[in-house]
Coordinates of C-alpha atoms in Angstrom, one line a residue:
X446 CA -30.6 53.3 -22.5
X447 CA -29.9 51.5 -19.4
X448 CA -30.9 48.5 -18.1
X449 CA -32.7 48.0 -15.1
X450 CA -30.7 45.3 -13.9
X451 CA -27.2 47.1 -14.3
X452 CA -29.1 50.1 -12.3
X453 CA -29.6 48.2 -9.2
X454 CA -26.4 47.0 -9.2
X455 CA -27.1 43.2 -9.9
X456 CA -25.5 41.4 -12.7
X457 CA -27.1 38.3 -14.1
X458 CA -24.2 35.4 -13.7
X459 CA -25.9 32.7 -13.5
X460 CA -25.0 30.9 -16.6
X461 CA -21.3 32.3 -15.9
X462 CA -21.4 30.7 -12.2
X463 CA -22.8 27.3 -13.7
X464 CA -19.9 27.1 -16.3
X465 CA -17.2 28.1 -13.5
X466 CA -18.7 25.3 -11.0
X467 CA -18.4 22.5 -13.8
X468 CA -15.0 23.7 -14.7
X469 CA -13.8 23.9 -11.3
X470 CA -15.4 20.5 -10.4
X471 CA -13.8 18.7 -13.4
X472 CA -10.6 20.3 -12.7
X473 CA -11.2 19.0 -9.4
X474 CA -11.4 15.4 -10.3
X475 CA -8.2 15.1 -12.7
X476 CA -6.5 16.8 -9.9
X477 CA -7.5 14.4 -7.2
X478 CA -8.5 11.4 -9.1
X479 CA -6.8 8.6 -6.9
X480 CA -10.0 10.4 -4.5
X481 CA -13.0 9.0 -6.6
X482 CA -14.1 5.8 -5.2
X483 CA -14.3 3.3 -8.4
X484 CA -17.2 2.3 -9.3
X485 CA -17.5 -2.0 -9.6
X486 CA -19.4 -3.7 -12.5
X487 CA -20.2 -6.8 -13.9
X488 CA -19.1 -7.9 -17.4
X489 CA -20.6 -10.3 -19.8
X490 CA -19.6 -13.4 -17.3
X491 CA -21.0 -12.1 -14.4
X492 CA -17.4 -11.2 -13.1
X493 CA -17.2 -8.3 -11.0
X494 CA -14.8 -5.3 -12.4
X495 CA -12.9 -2.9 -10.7
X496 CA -11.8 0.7 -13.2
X497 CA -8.1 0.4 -13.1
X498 CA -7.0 2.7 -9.9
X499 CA -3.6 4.3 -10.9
X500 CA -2.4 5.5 -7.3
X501 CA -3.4 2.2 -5.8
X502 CA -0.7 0.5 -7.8
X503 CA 1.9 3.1 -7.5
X504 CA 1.6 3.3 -3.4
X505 CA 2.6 -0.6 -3.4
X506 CA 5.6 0.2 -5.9
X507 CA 6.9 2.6 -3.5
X508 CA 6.0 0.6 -0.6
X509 CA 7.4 -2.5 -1.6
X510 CA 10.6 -0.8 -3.1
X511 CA 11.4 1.0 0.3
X512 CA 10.7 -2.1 2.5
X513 CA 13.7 -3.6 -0.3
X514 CA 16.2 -1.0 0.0
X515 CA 15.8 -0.5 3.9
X516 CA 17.0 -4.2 4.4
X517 CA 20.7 -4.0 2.4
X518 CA 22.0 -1.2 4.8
X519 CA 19.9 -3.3 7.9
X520 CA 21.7 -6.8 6.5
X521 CA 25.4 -5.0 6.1
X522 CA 25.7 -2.7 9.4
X523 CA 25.9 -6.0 11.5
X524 CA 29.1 -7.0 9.0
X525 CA 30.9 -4.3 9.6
X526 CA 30.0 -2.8 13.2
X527 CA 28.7 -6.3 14.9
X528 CA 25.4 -6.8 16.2
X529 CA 22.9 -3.5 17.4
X530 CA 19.8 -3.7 19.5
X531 CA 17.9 -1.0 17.4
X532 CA 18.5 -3.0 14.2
X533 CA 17.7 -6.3 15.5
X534 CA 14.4 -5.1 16.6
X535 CA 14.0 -3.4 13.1
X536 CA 14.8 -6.6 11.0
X537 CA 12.4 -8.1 13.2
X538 CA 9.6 -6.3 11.7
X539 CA 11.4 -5.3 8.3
X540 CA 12.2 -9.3 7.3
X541 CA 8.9 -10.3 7.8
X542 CA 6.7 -7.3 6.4
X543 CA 9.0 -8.4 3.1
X544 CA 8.7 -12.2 3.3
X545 CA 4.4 -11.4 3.5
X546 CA 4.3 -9.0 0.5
X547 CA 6.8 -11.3 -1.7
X548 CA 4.1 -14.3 -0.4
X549 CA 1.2 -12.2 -1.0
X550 CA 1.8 -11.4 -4.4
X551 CA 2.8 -15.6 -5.3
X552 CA -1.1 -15.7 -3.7
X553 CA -2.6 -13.4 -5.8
X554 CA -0.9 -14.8 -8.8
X555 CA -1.1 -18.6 -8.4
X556 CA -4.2 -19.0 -6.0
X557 CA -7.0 -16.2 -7.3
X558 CA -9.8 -14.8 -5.7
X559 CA -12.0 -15.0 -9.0
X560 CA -11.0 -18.6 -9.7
X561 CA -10.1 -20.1 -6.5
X562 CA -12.2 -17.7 -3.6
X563 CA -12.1 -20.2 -0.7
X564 CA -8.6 -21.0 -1.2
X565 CA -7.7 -17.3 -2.1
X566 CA -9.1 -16.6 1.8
X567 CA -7.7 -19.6 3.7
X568 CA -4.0 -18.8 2.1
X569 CA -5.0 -14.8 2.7
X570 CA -5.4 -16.0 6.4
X571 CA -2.8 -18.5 6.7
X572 CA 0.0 -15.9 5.3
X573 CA -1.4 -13.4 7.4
X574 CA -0.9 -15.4 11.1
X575 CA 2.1 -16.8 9.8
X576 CA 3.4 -12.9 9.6
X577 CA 2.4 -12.7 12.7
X578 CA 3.6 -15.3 14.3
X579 CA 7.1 -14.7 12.8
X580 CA 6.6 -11.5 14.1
X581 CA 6.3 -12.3 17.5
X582 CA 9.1 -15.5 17.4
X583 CA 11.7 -12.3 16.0
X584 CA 10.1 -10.5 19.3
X585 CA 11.0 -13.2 21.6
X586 CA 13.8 -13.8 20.0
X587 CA 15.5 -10.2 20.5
X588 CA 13.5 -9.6 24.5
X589 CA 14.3 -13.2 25.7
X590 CA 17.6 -14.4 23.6
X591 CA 20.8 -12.8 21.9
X592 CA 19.1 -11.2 18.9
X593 CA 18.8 -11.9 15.1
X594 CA 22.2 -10.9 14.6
X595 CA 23.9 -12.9 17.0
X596 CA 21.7 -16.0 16.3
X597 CA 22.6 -15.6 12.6
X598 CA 26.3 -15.1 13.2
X599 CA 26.3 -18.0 15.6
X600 CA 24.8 -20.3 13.0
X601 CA 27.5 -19.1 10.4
X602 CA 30.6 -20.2 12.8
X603 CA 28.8 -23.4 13.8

């Protein structure tokens, strides 16, 4: 005997479809988890909670761990080969970026937002311009003067 719906040539697969979808979709989400935006929530003291967010933490390591290793050759190579333009300018931004994330992190540790939330933002500010303006002074200082390396090597012979 055959069916009728085999005779017209469609094949119920709904039920197949909806259980593709909902594997798809939560293969999906493992797969690209550091997408998902978390979701906050309050606990029992009113505190607002963030669900732990594993990429977040591992961009920083790298981040953080390649800002450190780009500054030993940058620190050495005017040792041995004497001061470079190209390096100046790029300790000029390197020192500085490394200075605010070590800062950054004695912030978030000693001075927290949960406990402390207008001193957390003043100090979140104050690093912050400081970067900046150290930034700029290491500009001015490799455009207008000798350079980093020069200035440091002059205050070594002095």
């Amino acid at each position: 005997m055959v069916h009728s719906k085999q005779v017209t040539g469609h094949i119920d697969t709904s039920a197949s479809l909806k259980c593709l979808k909902e594997t798809e979709r939560g293969l999906v989400s493992k797969l690209f988890k550091f997408r998902n935006i978390p979701v906050p929530y309050k606990n029992a003291d009113g505190i607002t909670v963030y669900p732990p967010d594993y990429m977040h933490g591992s961009y920083h390591w790298v981040f953080e761990r390649a800002i450190s290793i780009s500054l030993l050759p940058l620190l050495t190579y005017p040792c041995i080969f004497g001061s470079h333009p190209i390096v100046d300018f790029t300790l000029g931004f390197v020192i500085p970026i490394h200075c605010h994330i070590g800062f950054g992190a004695c912030i978030e540790d000693y001075v927290p937002a949960r406990k402390f939330p207008r001193a957390n933002r003043a100090s979140v500010i104050g690093l912050r311009l400081a970067t900046v303006g150290v930034m700029y002074g290491c500009y001015e200082l490799n455009t207008c003067d000798i350079g980093i390396t020069e200035t440091v090597m002059k205050l070594w012979t002095a």
